[in-house]
Amino acid sequence: MEQIQRFPVNYFANIFSPVKMYRHRGDLGWLKIALVFIFLNACLIAPLSLSFARTESFELGKIMPNLYEAVKTGYSGPAVNMKINNGILQAQAYELVDGDTLISINANKDFSVSGDQYHKKVDHYKNALVFQKNRLILTDENGFGFSVRYPQNDAGKKVRSGDDLAAFAGELWFQQFKVNLIPLISGSMLAMLFSSNFVLMGAVSLILWLTKFSSYSGIQTFKQAATITMFAAGCPSILAMIAGFAGANITVLLTIQSLGIVIIIAFIFFRTKFLSEESMN
């Protein structure tokens, strides 16, 4: 029990010294290695999740690409001043039908809408962007479709082009589905980071373990090799987290972490030559 209580403190005390990382290569059991691995991934996912939570808009094309392109190229005016007050839309009426695509703003028409929460459909149209009095309907031929209630607080946008219209629709959609989207995106990124780091750190640990077949190496088990890797990943992961909070994207974070691990492993070898304790003494 006492050893478990000391474990986090000992880990952080060792990650700042190449010699300590090597000498304490037997300190972590597999459970502690797993906990450290989770912590290292959390360092990367935390700033990304926070950044996404602060986002106020979402590009419609990322989830409804066909509708997005149809709106961008299909709507060419006139300029419309769209206002939402107490969940009710106020805007000049507009309607465009182009084959299987419908763009409608405040038109006094009833459209037949069917489907579940994430797969709404407007009858007779594959792609539809329909701004009704009290809700927005978006459907895409890829199967996604949504019904979006307007916010109760005042909102509005001066729409001059298809880009403006698509952006406004994306903002309204994101306001309603942001709560569902954040855990989904965070979970996907976490799974990707876990897979990427498992391969990276597993490969580094394997290379370190292979040194046991030399005549000088003090690394005798794969667990010792994995422990050194966990130590070596500590500072780069914390540095990557700081960079993430400063606004760096996921590619930069992974680069900082992976390059940092390689550099620190090189420093460990430079300081210890991976020698056994008897040889070092």
CSV table of C-alpha atoms in Angstrom, one decimal:
chain,number,residue,atom,x,y,z
A,1,MET,CA,0.0,0.0,0.0
A,2,GLU,CA,2.9,2.3,0.9
A,3,GLN,CA,4.6,1.6,-2.4
A,4,ILE,CA,1.4,2.5,-4.4
A,5,GLN,CA,1.2,5.8,-2.5
A,6,ARG,CA,4.8,6.6,-3.5
A,7,PHE,CA,4.4,5.6,-7.1
A,8,PRO,CA,3.3,8.8,-8.8
A,9,VAL,CA,5.8,10.9,-6.9
A,10,ASN,CA,8.6,8.5,-7.7
A,11,TYR,CA,7.7,8.5,-11.4
A,12,PHE,CA,7.8,12.3,-11.7
A,13,ALA,CA,11.0,12.4,-9.7
A,14,ASN,CA,12.8,10.1,-12.1
A,15,ILE,CA,11.7,11.5,-15.5
A,16,PHE,CA,14.0,14.5,-15.2
A,17,SER,CA,17.2,12.5,-15.0
A,18,PRO,CA,18.5,10.1,-17.7
A,19,VAL,CA,20.5,8.2,-15.1
A,20,LYS,CA,17.6,7.8,-12.7
A,21,MET,CA,15.4,6.6,-15.6
A,22,TYR,CA,17.8,3.8,-16.2
A,23,ARG,CA,18.7,2.9,-12.6
A,24,HIS,CA,15.0,2.7,-11.7
A,25,ARG,CA,14.0,0.6,-14.7
A,26,GLY,CA,12.8,-2.1,-12.3
A,27,ASP,CA,10.4,0.2,-10.3
A,28,LEU,CA,7.3,-0.2,-12.4
A,29,GLY,CA,5.1,-3.3,-12.6
A,30,TRP,CA,2.7,-3.9,-15.5
A,31,LEU,CA,-0.2,-2.2,-13.7
A,32,LYS,CA,1.8,1.0,-13.1
A,33,ILE,CA,3.1,0.9,-16.7
A,34,ALA,CA,-0.5,0.8,-17.8
A,35,LEU,CA,-1.5,3.7,-15.6
A,36,VAL,CA,1.5,5.7,-16.8
A,37,PHE,CA,0.5,4.9,-20.4
A,38,ILE,CA,-3.0,6.2,-19.8
A,39,PHE,CA,-1.6,9.4,-18.2
A,40,LEU,CA,0.7,10.0,-21.2
A,41,ASN,CA,-2.2,9.7,-23.6
A,42,ALA,CA,-4.3,12.0,-21.4
A,43,CYS,CA,-1.6,14.6,-21.7
A,44,LEU,CA,-2.4,14.8,-25.4
A,45,ILE,CA,-6.1,14.4,-25.4
A,46,ALA,CA,-6.8,17.0,-22.6
A,47,PRO,CA,-5.8,20.2,-24.6
A,48,LEU,CA,-7.5,18.9,-27.8
A,49,SER,CA,-10.8,18.2,-26.0
A,50,LEU,CA,-10.7,21.6,-24.3
A,51,SER,CA,-9.9,23.4,-27.6
A,52,PHE,CA,-12.9,21.6,-29.2
A,53,ALA,CA,-15.2,22.4,-26.3
A,54,ARG,CA,-14.4,26.1,-26.8
A,55,THR,CA,-15.2,26.0,-30.5
A,56,GLU,CA,-18.3,27.9,-31.5
A,57,SER,CA,-18.7,26.7,-35.1
A,58,PHE,CA,-18.3,23.6,-37.2
A,59,GLU,CA,-17.8,23.3,-40.9
A,60,LEU,CA,-20.9,21.7,-42.3
A,61,GLY,CA,-18.9,19.9,-45.0
A,62,LYS,CA,-17.2,17.6,-42.5
A,63,ILE,CA,-20.5,15.8,-41.9
A,64,MET,CA,-22.7,16.7,-44.8
A,65,PRO,CA,-20.3,17.2,-47.8
A,66,ASN,CA,-22.8,17.0,-50.6
A,67,LEU,CA,-25.2,19.5,-49.1
A,68,TYR,CA,-22.3,21.8,-48.2
A,69,GLU,CA,-21.0,21.9,-51.8
A,70,ALA,CA,-24.6,22.3,-53.2
A,71,VAL,CA,-25.2,25.3,-50.9
A,72,LYS,CA,-21.8,26.9,-51.6
A,73,THR,CA,-22.2,26.7,-55.4
A,74,GLY,CA,-26.0,26.9,-55.6
A,75,TYR,CA,-26.8,30.0,-53.6
A,76,SER,CA,-25.8,33.2,-55.2
A,77,GLY,CA,-28.1,35.7,-53.6
A,78,PRO,CA,-30.0,37.9,-53.0
A,79,ALA,CA,-28.4,39.1,-49.8
A,80,VAL,CA,-30.6,38.1,-46.9
A,81,ASN,CA,-30.6,39.5,-43.4
A,82,MET,CA,-31.4,36.4,-41.2
A,83,LYS,CA,-32.5,37.1,-37.6
A,84,ILE,CA,-33.6,34.7,-34.9
A,85,ASN,CA,-35.6,36.1,-32.0
A,86,ASN,CA,-37.0,33.8,-29.2
A,87,GLY,CA,-36.5,30.8,-31.5
A,88,ILE,CA,-38.3,32.3,-34.4
A,89,LEU,CA,-36.7,33.1,-37.8
A,90,GLN,CA,-37.2,36.4,-39.5
A,91,ALA,CA,-35.9,36.6,-43.1
A,92,GLN,CA,-36.8,37.4,-46.6
A,93,ALA,CA,-38.4,34.3,-48.4
A,94,TYR,CA,-36.2,32.5,-50.8
A,95,GLU,CA,-36.3,29.1,-52.5
A,96,LEU,CA,-34.1,27.3,-55.0
A,97,VAL,CA,-34.6,23.9,-56.5
A,98,ASP,CA,-31.8,22.4,-58.5
A,99,GLY,CA,-32.5,18.7,-59.4
A,100,ASP,CA,-32.5,16.8,-56.1
A,101,THR,CA,-31.3,19.8,-54.1
A,102,LEU,CA,-33.5,22.2,-52.2
A,103,ILE,CA,-32.5,25.4,-50.5
A,104,SER,CA,-35.4,27.2,-48.8
A,105,ILE,CA,-35.5,30.2,-46.5
A,106,ASN,CA,-38.6,31.1,-44.7
A,107,ALA,CA,-40.8,29.9,-47.5
A,108,ASN,CA,-44.5,29.5,-46.6
A,109,LYS,CA,-44.5,25.8,-47.5
A,110,ASP,CA,-44.8,22.6,-45.6
A,111,PHE,CA,-42.2,20.0,-46.5
A,112,SER,CA,-42.7,16.3,-45.6
A,113,VAL,CA,-39.9,15.4,-43.2
A,114,SER,CA,-39.3,11.8,-42.0
A,115,GLY,CA,-36.6,9.7,-40.3
A,116,ASP,CA,-34.9,9.4,-36.9
A,117,GLN,CA,-32.8,12.0,-35.0
A,118,TYR,CA,-29.7,11.7,-37.1
A,119,HIS,CA,-31.2,10.5,-40.4
A,120,LYS,CA,-33.9,13.1,-41.4
A,121,LYS,CA,-35.2,13.1,-45.0
A,122,VAL,CA,-37.1,15.7,-47.0
A,123,ASP,CA,-39.4,13.9,-49.4
A,124,HIS,CA,-38.3,14.2,-53.1
A,125,TYR,CA,-34.9,15.7,-52.3
A,126,LYS,CA,-31.5,14.1,-51.6
A,127,ASN,CA,-29.9,17.3,-50.3
A,128,ALA,CA,-32.0,19.9,-48.5
A,129,LEU,CA,-31.4,23.0,-46.4
A,130,VAL,CA,-34.7,24.3,-45.2
A,131,PHE,CA,-34.9,27.3,-42.8
A,132,GLN,CA,-38.4,27.1,-41.4
A,133,LYS,CA,-40.0,29.5,-38.9
A,134,ASN,CA,-39.0,27.6,-35.8
A,135,ARG,CA,-36.4,25.0,-37.0
A,136,LEU,CA,-33.7,24.2,-39.6
A,137,ILE,CA,-33.8,21.0,-41.6
A,138,LEU,CA,-30.6,19.7,-43.1
A,139,THR,CA,-30.4,16.5,-45.1
A,140,ASP,CA,-27.5,15.0,-47.2
A,141,GLU,CA,-27.6,12.2,-49.7
A,142,ASN,CA,-24.9,10.4,-47.6
A,143,GLY,CA,-27.8,9.5,-45.1
A,144,PHE,CA,-27.3,12.1,-42.4
A,145,GLY,CA,-30.1,14.5,-41.7
A,146,PHE,CA,-31.0,16.7,-38.8
A,147,SER,CA,-33.7,18.9,-37.3
A,148,VAL,CA,-32.3,21.9,-35.5
A,149,ARG,CA,-34.3,24.1,-33.1
A,150,TYR,CA,-33.3,27.7,-33.2
A,151,PRO,CA,-31.7,29.1,-30.1
A,152,GLN,CA,-33.9,31.2,-27.7
A,153,ASN,CA,-31.3,33.9,-27.5
A,154,ASP,CA,-30.9,36.4,-30.3
A,155,ALA,CA,-28.8,35.3,-33.3
A,156,GLY,CA,-28.4,36.4,-36.8
A,157,LYS,CA,-26.3,36.7,-39.9
A,158,LYS,CA,-26.1,38.8,-43.1
A,159,VAL,CA,-26.0,36.1,-45.8
A,160,ARG,CA,-24.4,37.3,-49.1
A,161,SER,CA,-23.2,34.0,-50.5
A,162,GLY,CA,-23.4,30.3,-50.3
A,163,ASP,CA,-20.4,30.3,-48.0
A,164,ASP,CA,-22.3,32.5,-45.6
A,165,LEU,CA,-25.4,30.4,-45.7
A,166,ALA,CA,-23.5,27.2,-45.1
A,167,ALA,CA,-21.5,28.7,-42.3
A,168,PHE,CA,-24.7,30.0,-40.6
A,169,ALA,CA,-26.3,26.5,-40.9
A,170,GLY,CA,-23.2,25.0,-39.5
A,171,GLU,CA,-23.2,27.3,-36.5
A,172,LEU,CA,-26.9,26.5,-35.7
A,173,TRP,CA,-26.3,22.8,-36.1
A,174,PHE,CA,-23.2,22.8,-33.9
A,175,GLN,CA,-25.0,24.7,-31.1
A,176,GLN,CA,-27.5,21.9,-30.7
A,177,PHE,CA,-25.3,18.9,-31.3
A,178,LYS,CA,-22.1,20.1,-29.6
A,179,VAL,CA,-22.9,18.2,-26.4
A,180,ASN,CA,-23.1,14.9,-28.4
A,181,LEU,CA,-20.2,15.7,-30.7
A,182,ILE,CA,-17.5,16.5,-28.0
A,183,PRO,CA,-17.4,13.1,-26.4
A,184,LEU,CA,-17.6,11.4,-29.8
A,185,ILE,CA,-14.7,13.4,-31.2
A,186,SER,CA,-12.7,13.0,-28.0
A,187,GLY,CA,-13.3,9.3,-27.9
A,188,SER,CA,-12.2,8.9,-31.5
A,189,MET,CA,-9.0,10.9,-30.9
A,190,LEU,CA,-8.3,9.0,-27.7
A,191,ALA,CA,-8.6,5.7,-29.6
A,192,MET,CA,-6.3,7.0,-32.3
A,193,LEU,CA,-3.7,8.2,-29.8
A,194,PHE,CA,-3.8,5.0,-27.9
A,195,SER,CA,-3.2,3.0,-31.0
A,196,SER,CA,-0.4,5.3,-32.3
A,197,ASN,CA,1.4,5.4,-28.9
A,198,PHE,CA,1.0,1.7,-28.3
A,199,VAL,CA,2.8,1.0,-31.6
A,200,LEU,CA,5.4,3.8,-31.0
A,201,MET,CA,6.2,2.9,-27.4
A,202,GLY,CA,6.0,-0.8,-28.0
A,203,ALA,CA,8.5,-0.5,-30.8
A,204,VAL,CA,10.9,1.6,-28.6
A,205,SER,CA,10.5,-0.9,-25.8
A,206,LEU,CA,11.2,-3.8,-28.1
A,207,ILE,CA,14.4,-2.2,-29.4
A,208,LEU,CA,15.6,-1.6,-25.9
A,209,TRP,CA,14.8,-5.2,-24.9
A,210,LEU,CA,16.8,-6.5,-27.8
A,211,THR,CA,19.9,-5.0,-26.3
A,212,LYS,CA,19.8,-7.8,-23.6
A,213,PHE,CA,21.5,-10.1,-26.2
A,214,SER,CA,24.6,-7.9,-26.1
A,215,SER,CA,27.3,-8.6,-23.6
A,216,TYR,CA,27.1,-5.3,-21.8
A,217,SER,CA,23.4,-4.4,-21.5
A,218,GLY,CA,21.8,-4.2,-18.1
A,219,ILE,CA,18.3,-4.4,-19.6
A,220,GLN,CA,17.2,-8.0,-19.0
A,221,THR,CA,13.4,-8.0,-19.3
A,222,PHE,CA,10.8,-6.4,-21.6
A,223,LYS,CA,9.2,-4.9,-18.5
A,224,GLN,CA,12.4,-3.0,-17.7
A,225,ALA,CA,12.5,-1.8,-21.3
A,226,ALA,CA,8.9,-0.7,-21.1
A,227,THR,CA,9.6,1.1,-17.9
A,228,ILE,CA,12.5,3.1,-19.4
A,229,THR,CA,10.2,4.0,-22.3
A,230,MET,CA,7.5,5.3,-19.9
A,231,PHE,CA,10.0,7.4,-18.1
A,232,ALA,CA,11.4,8.7,-21.4
A,233,ALA,CA,7.9,9.7,-22.6
A,234,GLY,CA,7.1,11.7,-19.4
A,235,CYS,CA,8.7,15.1,-20.2
A,236,PRO,CA,7.9,15.1,-24.0
A,237,SER,CA,4.2,14.3,-23.2
A,238,ILE,CA,4.0,17.1,-20.6
A,239,LEU,CA,5.7,19.5,-23.1
A,240,ALA,CA,3.2,18.4,-25.8
A,241,MET,CA,0.3,19.1,-23.4
A,242,ILE,CA,1.6,22.6,-22.8
A,243,ALA,CA,1.9,23.1,-26.6
A,244,GLY,CA,-1.6,21.9,-27.0
A,245,PHE,CA,-3.0,24.4,-24.5
A,246,ALA,CA,-1.1,27.0,-26.4
A,247,GLY,CA,-3.0,26.1,-29.6
A,248,ALA,CA,-0.8,23.5,-31.3
A,249,ASN,CA,-2.7,20.8,-33.4
A,250,ILE,CA,-2.6,17.1,-32.9
A,251,THR,CA,0.2,16.6,-35.5
A,252,VAL,CA,2.5,18.9,-33.6
A,253,LEU,CA,1.7,17.2,-30.3
A,254,LEU,CA,2.5,13.8,-31.7
A,255,THR,CA,5.7,15.1,-33.2
A,256,ILE,CA,6.8,16.6,-29.9
A,257,GLN,CA,6.1,13.4,-28.0
A,258,SER,CA,7.6,10.9,-30.5
A,259,LEU,CA,10.7,13.0,-31.2
A,260,GLY,CA,11.2,13.8,-27.5
A,261,ILE,CA,11.1,10.0,-26.6
A,262,VAL,CA,13.8,9.3,-29.2
A,263,ILE,CA,16.0,12.2,-27.9
A,264,ILE,CA,15.7,11.2,-24.3
A,265,ILE,CA,16.4,7.6,-25.0
A,266,ALA,CA,19.6,8.8,-26.8
A,267,PHE,CA,20.5,10.8,-23.7
A,268,ILE,CA,20.0,7.8,-21.5
A,269,PHE,CA,22.3,5.8,-23.6
A,270,PHE,CA,24.9,8.6,-23.7
A,271,ARG,CA,24.9,8.8,-19.9
A,272,THR,CA,24.7,5.1,-19.1
A,273,LYS,CA,25.6,3.1,-22.2
A,274,PHE,CA,22.9,0.7,-21.0
A,275,LEU,CA,25.5,-0.9,-18.8
A,276,SER,CA,24.6,-3.1,-15.9
A,277,GLU,CA,25.0,-1.7,-12.4
A,278,GLU,CA,28.2,-3.8,-11.8
A,279,SER,CA,29.8,-2.4,-15.0
A,280,MET,CA,28.7,1.2,-14.1
A,281,ASN,CA,30.3,0.9,-10.7
